[in-house]
Structures are given as C-alpha cells and as structure tokens.
PDB file of C-alpha atoms in Angstrom:
ATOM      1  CA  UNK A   1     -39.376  53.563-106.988  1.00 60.00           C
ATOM      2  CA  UNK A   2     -39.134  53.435-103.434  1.00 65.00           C
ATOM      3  CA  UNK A   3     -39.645  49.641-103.294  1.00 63.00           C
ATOM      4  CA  UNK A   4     -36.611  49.625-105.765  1.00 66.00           C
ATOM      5  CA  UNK A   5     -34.441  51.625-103.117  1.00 64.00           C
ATOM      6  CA  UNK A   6     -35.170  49.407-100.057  1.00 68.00           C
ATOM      7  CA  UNK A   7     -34.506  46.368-102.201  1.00 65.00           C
ATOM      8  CA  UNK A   8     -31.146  48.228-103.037  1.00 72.00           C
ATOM      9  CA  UNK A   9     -30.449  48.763 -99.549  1.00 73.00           C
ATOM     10  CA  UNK A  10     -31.002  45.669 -98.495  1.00 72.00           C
ATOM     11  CA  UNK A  11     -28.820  43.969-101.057  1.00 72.00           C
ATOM     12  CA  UNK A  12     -25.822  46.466-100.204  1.00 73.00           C
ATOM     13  CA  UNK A  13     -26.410  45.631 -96.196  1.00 74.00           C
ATOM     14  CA  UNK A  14     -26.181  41.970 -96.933  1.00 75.00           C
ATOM     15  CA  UNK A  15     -23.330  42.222 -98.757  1.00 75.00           C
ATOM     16  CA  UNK A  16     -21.670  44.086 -96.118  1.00 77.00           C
ATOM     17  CA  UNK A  17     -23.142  41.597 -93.372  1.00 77.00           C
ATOM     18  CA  UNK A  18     -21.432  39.005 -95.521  1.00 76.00           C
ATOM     19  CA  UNK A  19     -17.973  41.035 -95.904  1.00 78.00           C
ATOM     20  CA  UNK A  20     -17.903  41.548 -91.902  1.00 74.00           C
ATOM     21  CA  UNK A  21     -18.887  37.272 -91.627  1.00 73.00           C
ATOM     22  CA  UNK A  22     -16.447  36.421 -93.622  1.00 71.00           C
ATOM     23  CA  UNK A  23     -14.002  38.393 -91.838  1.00 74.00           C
ATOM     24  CA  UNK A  24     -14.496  37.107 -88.497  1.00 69.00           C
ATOM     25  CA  UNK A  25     -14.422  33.352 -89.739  1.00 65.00           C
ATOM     26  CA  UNK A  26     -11.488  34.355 -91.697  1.00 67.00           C
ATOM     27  CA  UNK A  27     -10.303  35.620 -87.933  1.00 65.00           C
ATOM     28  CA  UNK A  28     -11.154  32.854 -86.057  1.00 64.00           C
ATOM     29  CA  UNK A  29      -8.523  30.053 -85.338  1.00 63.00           C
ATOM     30  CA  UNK A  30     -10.351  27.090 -85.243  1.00 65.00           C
ATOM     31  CA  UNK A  31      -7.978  23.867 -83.819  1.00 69.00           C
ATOM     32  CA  UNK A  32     -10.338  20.705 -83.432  1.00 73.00           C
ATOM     33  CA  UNK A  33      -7.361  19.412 -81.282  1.00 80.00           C
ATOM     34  CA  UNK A  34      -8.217  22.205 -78.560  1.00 77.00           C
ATOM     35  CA  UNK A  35     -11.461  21.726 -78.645  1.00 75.00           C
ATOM     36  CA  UNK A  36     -10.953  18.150 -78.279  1.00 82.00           C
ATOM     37  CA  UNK A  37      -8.561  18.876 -74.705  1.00 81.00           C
ATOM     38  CA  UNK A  38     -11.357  21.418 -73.636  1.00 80.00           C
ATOM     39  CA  UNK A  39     -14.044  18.547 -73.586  1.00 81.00           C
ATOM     40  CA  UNK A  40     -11.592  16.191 -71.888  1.00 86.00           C
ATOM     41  CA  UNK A  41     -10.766  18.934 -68.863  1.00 85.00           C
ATOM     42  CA  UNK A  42     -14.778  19.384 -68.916  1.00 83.00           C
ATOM     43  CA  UNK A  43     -15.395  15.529 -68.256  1.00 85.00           C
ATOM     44  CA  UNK A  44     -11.913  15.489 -65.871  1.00 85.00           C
ATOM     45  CA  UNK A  45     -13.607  18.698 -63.663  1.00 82.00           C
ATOM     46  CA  UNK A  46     -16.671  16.582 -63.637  1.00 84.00           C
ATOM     47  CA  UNK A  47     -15.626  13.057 -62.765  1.00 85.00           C
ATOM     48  CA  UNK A  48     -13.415  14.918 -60.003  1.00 82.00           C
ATOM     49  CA  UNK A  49     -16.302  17.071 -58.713  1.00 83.00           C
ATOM     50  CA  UNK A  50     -18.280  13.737 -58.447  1.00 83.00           C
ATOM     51  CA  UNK A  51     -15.384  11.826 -56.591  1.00 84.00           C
ATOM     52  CA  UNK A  52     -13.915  14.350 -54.284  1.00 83.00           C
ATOM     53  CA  UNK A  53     -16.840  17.113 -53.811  1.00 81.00           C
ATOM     54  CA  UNK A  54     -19.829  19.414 -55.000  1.00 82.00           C
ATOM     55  CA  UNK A  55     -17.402  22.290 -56.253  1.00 86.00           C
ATOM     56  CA  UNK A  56     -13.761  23.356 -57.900  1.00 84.00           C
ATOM     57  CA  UNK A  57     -13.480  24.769 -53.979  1.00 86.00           C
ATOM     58  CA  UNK A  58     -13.680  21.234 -52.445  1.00 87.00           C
ATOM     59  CA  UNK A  59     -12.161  19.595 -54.999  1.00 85.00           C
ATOM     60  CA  UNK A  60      -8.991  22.132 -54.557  1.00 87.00           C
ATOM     61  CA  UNK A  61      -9.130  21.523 -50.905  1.00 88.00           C
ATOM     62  CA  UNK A  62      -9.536  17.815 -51.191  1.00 88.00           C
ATOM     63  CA  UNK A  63      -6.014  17.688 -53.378  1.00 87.00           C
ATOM     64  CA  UNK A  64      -4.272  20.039 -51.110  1.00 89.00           C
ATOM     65  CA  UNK A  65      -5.036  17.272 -48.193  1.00 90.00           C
ATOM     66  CA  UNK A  66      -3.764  14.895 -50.307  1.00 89.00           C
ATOM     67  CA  UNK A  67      -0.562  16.368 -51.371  1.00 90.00           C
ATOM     68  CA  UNK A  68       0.568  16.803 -47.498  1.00 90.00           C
ATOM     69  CA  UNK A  69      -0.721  13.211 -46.837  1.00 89.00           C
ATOM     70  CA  UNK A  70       1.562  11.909 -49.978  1.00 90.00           C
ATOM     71  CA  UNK A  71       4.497  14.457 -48.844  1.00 88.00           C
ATOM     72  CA  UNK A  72       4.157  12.592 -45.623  1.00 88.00           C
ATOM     73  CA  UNK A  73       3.886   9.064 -46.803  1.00 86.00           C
ATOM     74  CA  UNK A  74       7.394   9.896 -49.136  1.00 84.00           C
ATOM     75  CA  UNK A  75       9.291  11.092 -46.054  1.00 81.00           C
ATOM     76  CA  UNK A  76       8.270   7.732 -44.070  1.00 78.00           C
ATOM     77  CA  UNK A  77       9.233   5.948 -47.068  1.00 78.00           C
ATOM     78  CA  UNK A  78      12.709   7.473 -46.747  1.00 77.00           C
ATOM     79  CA  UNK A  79      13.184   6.883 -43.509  1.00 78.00           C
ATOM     80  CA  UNK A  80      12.312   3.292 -44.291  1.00 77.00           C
ATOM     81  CA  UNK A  81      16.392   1.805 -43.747  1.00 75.00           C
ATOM     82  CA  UNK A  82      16.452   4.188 -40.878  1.00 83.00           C
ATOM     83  CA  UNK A  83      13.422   2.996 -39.212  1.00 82.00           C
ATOM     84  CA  UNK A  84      14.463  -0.943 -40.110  1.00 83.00           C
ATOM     85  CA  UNK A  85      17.830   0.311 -38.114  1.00 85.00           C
ATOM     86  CA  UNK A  86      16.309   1.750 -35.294  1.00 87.00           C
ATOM     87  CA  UNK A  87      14.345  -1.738 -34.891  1.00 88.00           C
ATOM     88  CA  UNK A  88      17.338  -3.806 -35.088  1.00 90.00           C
ATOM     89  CA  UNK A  89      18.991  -1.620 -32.457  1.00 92.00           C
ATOM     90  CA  UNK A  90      16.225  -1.704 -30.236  1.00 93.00           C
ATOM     91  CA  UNK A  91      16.134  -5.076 -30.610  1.00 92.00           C
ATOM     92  CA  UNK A  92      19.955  -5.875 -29.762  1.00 94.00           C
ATOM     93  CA  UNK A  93      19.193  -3.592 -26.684  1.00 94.00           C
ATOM     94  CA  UNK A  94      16.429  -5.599 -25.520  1.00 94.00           C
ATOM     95  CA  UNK A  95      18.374  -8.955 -26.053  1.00 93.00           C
ATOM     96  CA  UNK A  96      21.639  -7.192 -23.916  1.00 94.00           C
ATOM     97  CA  UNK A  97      18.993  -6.609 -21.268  1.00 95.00           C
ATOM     98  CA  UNK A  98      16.976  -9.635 -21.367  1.00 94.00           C
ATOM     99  CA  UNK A  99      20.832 -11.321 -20.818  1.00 94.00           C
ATOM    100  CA  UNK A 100      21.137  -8.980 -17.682  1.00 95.00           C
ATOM    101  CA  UNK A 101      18.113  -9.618 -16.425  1.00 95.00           C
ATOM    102  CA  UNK A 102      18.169 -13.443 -16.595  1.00 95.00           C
ATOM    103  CA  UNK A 103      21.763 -13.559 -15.363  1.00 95.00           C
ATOM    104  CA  UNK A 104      20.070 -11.644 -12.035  1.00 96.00           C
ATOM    105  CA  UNK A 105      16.953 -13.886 -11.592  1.00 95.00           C
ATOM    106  CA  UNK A 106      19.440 -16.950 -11.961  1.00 95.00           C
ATOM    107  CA  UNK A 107      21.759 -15.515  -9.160  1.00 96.00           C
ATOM    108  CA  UNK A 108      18.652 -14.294  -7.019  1.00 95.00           C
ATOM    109  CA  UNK A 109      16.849 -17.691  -7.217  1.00 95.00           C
ATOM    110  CA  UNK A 110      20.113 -19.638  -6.419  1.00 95.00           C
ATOM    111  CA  UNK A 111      19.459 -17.563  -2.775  1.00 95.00           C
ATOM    112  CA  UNK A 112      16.263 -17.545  -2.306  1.00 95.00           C
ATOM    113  CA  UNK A 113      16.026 -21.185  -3.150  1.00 96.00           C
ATOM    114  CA  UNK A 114      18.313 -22.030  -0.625  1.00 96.00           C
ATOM    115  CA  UNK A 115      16.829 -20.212   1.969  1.00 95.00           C
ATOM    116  CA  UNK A 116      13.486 -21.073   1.543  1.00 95.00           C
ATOM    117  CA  UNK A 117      15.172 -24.853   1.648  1.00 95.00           C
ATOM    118  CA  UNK A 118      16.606 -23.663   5.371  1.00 93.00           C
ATOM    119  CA  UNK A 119      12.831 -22.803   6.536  1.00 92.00           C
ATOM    120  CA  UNK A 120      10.831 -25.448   4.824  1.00 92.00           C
ATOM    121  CA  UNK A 121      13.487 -27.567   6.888  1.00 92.00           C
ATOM    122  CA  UNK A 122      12.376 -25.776  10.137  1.00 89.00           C
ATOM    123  CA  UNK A 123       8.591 -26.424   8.842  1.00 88.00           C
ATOM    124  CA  UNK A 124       9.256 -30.276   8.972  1.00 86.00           C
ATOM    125  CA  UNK A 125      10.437 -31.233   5.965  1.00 90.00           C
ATOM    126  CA  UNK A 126      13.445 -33.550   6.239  1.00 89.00           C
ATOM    127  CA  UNK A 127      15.242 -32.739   2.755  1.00 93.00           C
ATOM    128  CA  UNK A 128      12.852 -30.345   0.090  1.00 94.00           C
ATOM    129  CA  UNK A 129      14.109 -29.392  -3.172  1.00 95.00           C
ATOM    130  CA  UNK A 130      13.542 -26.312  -3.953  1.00 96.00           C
ATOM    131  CA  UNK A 131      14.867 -24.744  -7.608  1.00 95.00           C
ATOM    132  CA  UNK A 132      13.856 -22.219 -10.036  1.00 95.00           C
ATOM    133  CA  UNK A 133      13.892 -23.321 -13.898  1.00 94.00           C
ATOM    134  CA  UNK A 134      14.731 -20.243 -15.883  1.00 95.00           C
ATOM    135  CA  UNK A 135      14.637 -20.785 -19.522  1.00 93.00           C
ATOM    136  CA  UNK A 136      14.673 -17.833 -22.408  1.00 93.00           C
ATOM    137  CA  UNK A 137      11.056 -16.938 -24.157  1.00 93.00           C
ATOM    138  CA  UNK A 138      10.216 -14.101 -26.014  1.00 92.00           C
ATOM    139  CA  UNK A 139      10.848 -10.788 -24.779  1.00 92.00           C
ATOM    140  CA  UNK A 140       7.706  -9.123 -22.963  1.00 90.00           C
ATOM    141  CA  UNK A 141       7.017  -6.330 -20.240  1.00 87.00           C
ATOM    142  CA  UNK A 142       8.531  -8.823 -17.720  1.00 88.00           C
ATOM    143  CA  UNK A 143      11.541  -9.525 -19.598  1.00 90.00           C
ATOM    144  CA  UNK A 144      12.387 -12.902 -21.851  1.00 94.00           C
ATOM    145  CA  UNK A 145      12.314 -15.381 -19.345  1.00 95.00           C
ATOM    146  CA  UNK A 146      10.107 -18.066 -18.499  1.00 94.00           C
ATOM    147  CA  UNK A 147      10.296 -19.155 -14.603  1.00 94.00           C
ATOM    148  CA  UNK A 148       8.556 -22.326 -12.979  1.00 94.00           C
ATOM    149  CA  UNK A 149       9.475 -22.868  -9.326  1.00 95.00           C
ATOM    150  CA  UNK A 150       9.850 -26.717  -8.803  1.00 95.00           C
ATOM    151  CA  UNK A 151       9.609 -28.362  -6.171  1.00 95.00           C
ATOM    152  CA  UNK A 152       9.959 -32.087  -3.892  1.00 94.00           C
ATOM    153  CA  UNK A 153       9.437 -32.537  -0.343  1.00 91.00           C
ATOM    154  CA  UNK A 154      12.117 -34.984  -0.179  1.00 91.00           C
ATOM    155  CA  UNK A 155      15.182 -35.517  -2.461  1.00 91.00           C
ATOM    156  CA  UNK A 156      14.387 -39.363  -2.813  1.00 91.00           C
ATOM    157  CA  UNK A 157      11.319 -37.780  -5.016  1.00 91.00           C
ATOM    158  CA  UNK A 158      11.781 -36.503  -8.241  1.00 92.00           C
ATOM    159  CA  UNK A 159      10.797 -32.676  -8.496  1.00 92.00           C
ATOM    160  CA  UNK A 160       8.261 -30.956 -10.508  1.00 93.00           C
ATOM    161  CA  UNK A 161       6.527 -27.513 -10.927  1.00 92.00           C
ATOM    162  CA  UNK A 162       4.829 -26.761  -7.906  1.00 89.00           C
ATOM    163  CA  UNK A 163       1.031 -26.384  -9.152  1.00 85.00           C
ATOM    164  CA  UNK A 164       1.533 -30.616  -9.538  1.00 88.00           C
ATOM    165  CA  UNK A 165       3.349 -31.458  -7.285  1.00 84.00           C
ATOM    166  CA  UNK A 166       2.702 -29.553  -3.878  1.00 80.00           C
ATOM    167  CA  UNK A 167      -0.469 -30.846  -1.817  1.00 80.00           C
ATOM    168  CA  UNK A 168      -2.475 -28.270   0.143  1.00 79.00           C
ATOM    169  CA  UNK A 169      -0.275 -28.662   3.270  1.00 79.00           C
ATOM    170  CA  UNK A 170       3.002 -28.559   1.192  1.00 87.00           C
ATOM    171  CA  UNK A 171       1.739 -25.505  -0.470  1.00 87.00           C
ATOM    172  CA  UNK A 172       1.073 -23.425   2.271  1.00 85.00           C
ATOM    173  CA  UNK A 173       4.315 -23.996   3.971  1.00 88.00           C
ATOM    174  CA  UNK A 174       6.144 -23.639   0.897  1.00 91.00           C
ATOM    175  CA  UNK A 175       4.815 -20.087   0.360  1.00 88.00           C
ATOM    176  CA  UNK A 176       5.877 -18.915   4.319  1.00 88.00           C
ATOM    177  CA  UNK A 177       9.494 -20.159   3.367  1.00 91.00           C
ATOM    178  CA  UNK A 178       9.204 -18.278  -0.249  1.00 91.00           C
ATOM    179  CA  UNK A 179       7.837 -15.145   1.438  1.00 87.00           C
ATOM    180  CA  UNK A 180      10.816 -15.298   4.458  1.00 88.00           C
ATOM    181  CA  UNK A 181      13.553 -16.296   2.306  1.00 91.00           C
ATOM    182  CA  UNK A 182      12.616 -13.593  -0.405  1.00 88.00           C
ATOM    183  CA  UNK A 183      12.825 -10.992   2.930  1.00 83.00           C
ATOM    184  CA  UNK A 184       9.458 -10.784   3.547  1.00 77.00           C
ATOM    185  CA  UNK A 185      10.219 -11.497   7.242  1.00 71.00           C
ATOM    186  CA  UNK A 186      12.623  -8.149   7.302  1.00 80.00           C
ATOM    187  CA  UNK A 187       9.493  -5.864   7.098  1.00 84.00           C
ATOM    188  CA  UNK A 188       8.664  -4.537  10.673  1.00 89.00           C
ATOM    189  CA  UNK A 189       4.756  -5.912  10.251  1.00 91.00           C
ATOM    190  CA  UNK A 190       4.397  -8.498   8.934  1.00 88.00           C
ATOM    191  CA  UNK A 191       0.323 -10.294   8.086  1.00 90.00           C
ATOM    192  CA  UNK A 192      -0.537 -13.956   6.842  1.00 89.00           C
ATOM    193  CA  UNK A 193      -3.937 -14.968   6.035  1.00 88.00           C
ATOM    194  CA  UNK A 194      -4.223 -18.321   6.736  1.00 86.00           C
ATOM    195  CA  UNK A 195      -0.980 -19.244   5.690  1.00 85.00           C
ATOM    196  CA  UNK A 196      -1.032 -22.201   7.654  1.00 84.00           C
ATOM    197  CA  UNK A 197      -4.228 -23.913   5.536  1.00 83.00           C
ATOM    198  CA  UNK A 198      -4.180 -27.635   4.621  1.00 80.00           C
ATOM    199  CA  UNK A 199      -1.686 -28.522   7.311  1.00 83.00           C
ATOM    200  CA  UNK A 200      -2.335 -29.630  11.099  1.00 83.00           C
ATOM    201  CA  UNK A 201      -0.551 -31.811  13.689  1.00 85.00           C
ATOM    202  CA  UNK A 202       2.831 -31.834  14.149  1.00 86.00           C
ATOM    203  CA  UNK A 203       2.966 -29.872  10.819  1.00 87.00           C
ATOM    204  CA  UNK A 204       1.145 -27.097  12.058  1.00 89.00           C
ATOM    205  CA  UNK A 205       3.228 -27.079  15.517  1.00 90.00           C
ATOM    206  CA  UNK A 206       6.390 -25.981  13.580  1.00 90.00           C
ATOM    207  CA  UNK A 207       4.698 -23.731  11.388  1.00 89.00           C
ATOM    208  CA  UNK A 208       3.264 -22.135  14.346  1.00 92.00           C
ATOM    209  CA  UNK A 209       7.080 -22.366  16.266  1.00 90.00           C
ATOM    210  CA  UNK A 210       8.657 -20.812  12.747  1.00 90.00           C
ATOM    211  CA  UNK A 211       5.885 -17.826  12.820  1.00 91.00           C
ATOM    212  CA  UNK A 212       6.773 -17.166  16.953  1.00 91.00           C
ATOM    213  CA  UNK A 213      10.439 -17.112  15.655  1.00 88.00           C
ATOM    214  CA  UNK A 214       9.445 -14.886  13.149  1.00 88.00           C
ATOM    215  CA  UNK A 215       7.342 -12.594  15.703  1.00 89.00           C
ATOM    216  CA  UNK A 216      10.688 -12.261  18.210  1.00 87.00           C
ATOM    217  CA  UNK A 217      11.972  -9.220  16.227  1.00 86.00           C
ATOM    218  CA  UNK A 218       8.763  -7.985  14.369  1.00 88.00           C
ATOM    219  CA  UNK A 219       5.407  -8.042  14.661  1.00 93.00           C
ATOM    220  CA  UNK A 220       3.280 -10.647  13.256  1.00 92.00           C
ATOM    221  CA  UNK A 221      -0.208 -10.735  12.809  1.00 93.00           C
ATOM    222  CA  UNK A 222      -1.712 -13.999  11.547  1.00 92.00           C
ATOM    223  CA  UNK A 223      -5.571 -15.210  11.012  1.00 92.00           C
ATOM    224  CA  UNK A 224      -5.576 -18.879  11.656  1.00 92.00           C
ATOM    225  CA  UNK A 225      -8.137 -21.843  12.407  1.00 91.00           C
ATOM    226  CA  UNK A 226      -5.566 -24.175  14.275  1.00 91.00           C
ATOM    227  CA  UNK A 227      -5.024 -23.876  18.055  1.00 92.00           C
ATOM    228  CA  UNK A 228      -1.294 -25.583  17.109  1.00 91.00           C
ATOM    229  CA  UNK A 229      -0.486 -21.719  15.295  1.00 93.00           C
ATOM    230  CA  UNK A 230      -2.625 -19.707  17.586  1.00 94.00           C
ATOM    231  CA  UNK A 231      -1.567 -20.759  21.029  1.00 93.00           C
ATOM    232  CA  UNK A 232       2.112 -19.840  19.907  1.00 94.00           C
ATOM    233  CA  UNK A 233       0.654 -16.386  19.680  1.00 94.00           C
ATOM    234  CA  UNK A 234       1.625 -13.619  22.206  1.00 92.00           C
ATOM    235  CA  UNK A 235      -1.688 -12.246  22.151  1.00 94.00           C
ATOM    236  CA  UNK A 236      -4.963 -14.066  20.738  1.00 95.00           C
ATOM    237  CA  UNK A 237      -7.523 -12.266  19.799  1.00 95.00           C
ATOM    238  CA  UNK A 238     -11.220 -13.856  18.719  1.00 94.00           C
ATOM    239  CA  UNK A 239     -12.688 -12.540  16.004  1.00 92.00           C
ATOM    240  CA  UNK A 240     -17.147 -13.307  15.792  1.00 90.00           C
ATOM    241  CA  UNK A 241     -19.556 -12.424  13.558  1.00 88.00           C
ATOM    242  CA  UNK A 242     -23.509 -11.512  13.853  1.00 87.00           C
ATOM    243  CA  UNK A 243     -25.528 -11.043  10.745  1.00 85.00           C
ATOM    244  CA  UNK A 244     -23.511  -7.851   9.685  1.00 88.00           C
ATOM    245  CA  UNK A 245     -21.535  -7.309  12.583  1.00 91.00           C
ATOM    246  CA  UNK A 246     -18.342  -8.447  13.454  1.00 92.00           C
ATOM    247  CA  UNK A 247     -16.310  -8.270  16.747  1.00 94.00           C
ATOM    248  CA  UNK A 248     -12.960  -8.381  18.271  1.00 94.00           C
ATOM    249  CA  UNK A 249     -12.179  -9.828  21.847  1.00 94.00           C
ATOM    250  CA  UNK A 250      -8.759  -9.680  23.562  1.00 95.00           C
ATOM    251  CA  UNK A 251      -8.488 -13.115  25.115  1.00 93.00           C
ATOM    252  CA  UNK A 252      -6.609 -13.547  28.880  1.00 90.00           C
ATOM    253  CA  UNK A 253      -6.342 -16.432  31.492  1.00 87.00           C
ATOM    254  CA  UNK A 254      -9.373 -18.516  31.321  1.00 88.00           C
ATOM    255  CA  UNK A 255     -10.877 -17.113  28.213  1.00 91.00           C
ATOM    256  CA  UNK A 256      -7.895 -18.201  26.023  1.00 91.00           C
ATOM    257  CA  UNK A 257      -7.993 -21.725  27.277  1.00 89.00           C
ATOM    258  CA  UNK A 258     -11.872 -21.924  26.612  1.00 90.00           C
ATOM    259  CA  UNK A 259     -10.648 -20.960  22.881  1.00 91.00           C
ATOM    260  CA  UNK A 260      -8.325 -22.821  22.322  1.00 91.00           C
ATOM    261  CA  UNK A 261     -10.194 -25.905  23.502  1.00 89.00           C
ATOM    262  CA  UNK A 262     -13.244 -25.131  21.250  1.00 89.00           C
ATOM    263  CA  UNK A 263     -10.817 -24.876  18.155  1.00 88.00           C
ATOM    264  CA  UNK A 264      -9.260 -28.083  19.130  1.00 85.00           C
ATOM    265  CA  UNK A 265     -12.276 -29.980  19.940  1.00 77.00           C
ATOM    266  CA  UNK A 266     -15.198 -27.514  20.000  1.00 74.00           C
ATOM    267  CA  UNK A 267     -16.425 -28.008  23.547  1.00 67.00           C
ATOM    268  CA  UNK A 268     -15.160 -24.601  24.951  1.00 66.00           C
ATOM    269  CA  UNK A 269     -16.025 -26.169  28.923  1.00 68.00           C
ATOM    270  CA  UNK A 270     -14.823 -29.603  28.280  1.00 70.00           C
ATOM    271  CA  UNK A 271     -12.481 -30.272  31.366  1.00 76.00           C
ATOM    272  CA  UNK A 272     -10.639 -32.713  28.709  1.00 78.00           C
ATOM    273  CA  UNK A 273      -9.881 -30.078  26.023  1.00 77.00           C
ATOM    274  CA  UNK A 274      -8.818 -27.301  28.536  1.00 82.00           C
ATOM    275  CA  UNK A 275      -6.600 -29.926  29.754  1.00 85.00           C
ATOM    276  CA  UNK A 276      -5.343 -30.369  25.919  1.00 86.00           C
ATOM    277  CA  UNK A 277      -5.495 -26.736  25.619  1.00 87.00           C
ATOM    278  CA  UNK A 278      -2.831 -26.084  28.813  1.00 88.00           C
ATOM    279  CA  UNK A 279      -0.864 -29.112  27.349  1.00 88.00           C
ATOM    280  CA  UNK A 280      -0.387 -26.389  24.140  1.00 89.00           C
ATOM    281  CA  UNK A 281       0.342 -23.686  25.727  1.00 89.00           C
ATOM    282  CA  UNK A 282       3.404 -25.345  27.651  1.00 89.00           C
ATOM    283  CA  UNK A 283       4.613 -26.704  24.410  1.00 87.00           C
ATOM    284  CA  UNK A 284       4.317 -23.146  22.601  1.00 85.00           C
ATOM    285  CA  UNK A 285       6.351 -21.752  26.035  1.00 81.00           C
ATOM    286  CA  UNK A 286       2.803 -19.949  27.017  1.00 57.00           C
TER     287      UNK A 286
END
C-alpha cells in the first residue's frame, strides 16, 4: 500500500514538473535571428579585444583616441581649399619679395662694382671688369637669386666668375677692393690677414700705398709677409714664436731696418738689404 502511494505521488509531481516545463518553454521567446547577432557581437568583442587591447576598458579607450584623431583629420580635411589658399598667398608674397630683393642686389652691385673697379685701379690694374650676374633661382632663406661675381683684369679679356678666372695675386687684391667698396673701410678698425697673399713687387707697393691711404682716417691693423706692405706701416710690430710661446716686439730706428731687410732678403745685417730696406722706407714716405 504504501509503495502504491509513493508511486502515486510521484506520478502527480511529474505531471506537475511537466505542466510548470511546458509553461516556461511555452514562455520563452526563442528568435534564432538574435541568437545569431549575439554570437556575431561575441566574435566582434573578441577580434576587437585582440586588435586594440586585453579588455572592453582598453578597447573603449582605444576608440575614444580614435574618434578625436578622426574628428581632427575631418577638420584638416576641411580646411583643405583654405590651406591650398594660404600656400598660394604665401607664395605670391614670397615672389613680390624675391622681386624686391633682386631689384636691391641689382642696384647695390651696380655700386659696389664700380667702386671696387676705382680701387682695383689704385691696386695696379689698368682697366678690371668687375660685375655681378644676378639671375632668378628658387626661392630659399637667402632669397631667389643666384649671384656670381665676374671678373677680368683688363677689358681686352673676356670676364668670367672669379673662382676661374682670378690668380692668387688677382684674388687677394680683388677682395681689399670688394671689402672697401662694400664700406668695409668706414669701420673705425679695421684688420686684414694677409690680404696681400700671392702678390709682390710693384703689386704689393700699391697694395701697401692703398692700405696707408686706408690707415689716414682709421686704424688699420694688417699681418703681412712682404716688406713692400709692412714698411708703409706707421708702426711695425714683429711677431716670433718659441715652441708654445709667442711674442710681440715694437720695432724703432735700427730694429725696423734689420726687419725689413730680413723679409726682403733674409740677412737682417746685410749692409746691402738695409740699404734696400731705407730705399723702402723713402718710397712708403717713412
């Protein structure tokens, strides 16, 4: 009997299981098309968290970059024709300039070509040509020019740029007249190293006449190797070297003669080269 009851119990809490299943599947909305979205979110979260970062955080923070970088990329994409304006402008200004510019450098080399003509005269040269070839390139720091100095030391010769056709000697006297005529010679001190290299003789005589003119209303230091330069000098001072040590000698009377007559023969006490050495000074008014 009591084995009958269970068995009756059972049956009736099956059948009520059953009533309540059938229930909740009758309940249940099942759309195959939802569940077919949910799996494609689940692969998109997971191909983004494998592209862009370890978590939904990163991944979040990752997009929000990108969104201000594409928000920042569409506003320079508008400002594209204004941008493409701004360049022609800018361009058209630095043409107007370049014009300005050029139209100054032809005017300025006009004058400083024909002075440094004057002095090269003064320097020996019977009839130099001196001009400045300006010709348009494209624009830099420096402007849009392109500028060769050419040069002849006599108009029977045709001229050329100066780094072919100037010899040592030509050169250096060529870059005294540039330097005066360009108003170097206005400065109160004014210093040349040497700028009498490559020349000698009568050459260096008037370079050494044009630097004492040049000395009468400024001074003038100069570092020279020719006695025709230095004994136009109102003061000469020696300049010698030991090992590390250098020194620097006023030269007077006797002592300046001795120097000069070393640099022009190197026999300070030959009676012959003091004798050359007085000759000098009388030509240089010493």
């Amino acid at each position: 009997g009591e084995l009958a009851d269970l068995g009756s119990e059972l049956a009736e809490s099956l059948s009520e299981l059953n009533t309540d299943v059938g229930r909740v599947a009758s309940d249940l909305d099942h759309d195959p098309r939802e569940l077919e979205y949910v799996e494609q979110r689940l692969a998109l979260i997971a191909d983004l968290k494998r592209k862009y970062g370890d978590d939904l955080d990163s991944v979040l923070t990752f997009g929000e970059a990108a969104a201000l970088r594409a928000d920042e990329l569409e506003g320079l994409l508008e400002q594209s024709e204004v941008i493409e304006q701004k360049l022609a402008d800018a361009r058209s200004d630095v043409g107007v300039a370049a014009d300005v510019l050029r139209g100054h450098r032809r005017v300025a080399g006009e004058r400083v070509a024909a002075g440094t003509v004057g002095h090269l005269r003064d320097l020996g040269f019977s009839d130099p040509i001196v001009a400045f070839e300006i010709t348009q390139s494209e624009p830099g720091p420096e402007g849009a020019d392109h500028v060769v100095l050419e040069f002849s030391s006599d108009r029977a010769l045709k001229p050329g740029p100066i780094s072919r056709i100037a010899s040592g000697g030509e050169l250096s006297r060529l870059i005294l007249a540039l330097r005066l005529a360009a108003g170097a010679g206005e400065a109160a001190v004014v210093a040349f190293d040497e700028i009498d290299a490559g020349t000698g003789g009568a050459t260096a005589l008037a370079m050494g006449r044009k630097l004492q003119t040049l000395a009468s209303e400024r001074q003038v230091f100069c570092v020279t190797h020719l006695p025709q330069v230095a004994a136009f000098a109102d003061t000469h001072f020696v300049v010698r070297r030991d090992a590390n040590t250098a020194t620097v000698e006023l030269l007077e009377g006797d002592q300046r003669l001795e120097e000069l007559s070393r640099m022009l023969a190197g026999l300070p006490d030959s009676e012959r080269g003091k004798a050359h050495a007085e000759e000098l000074l009388k030509v240089a008014g010493g």
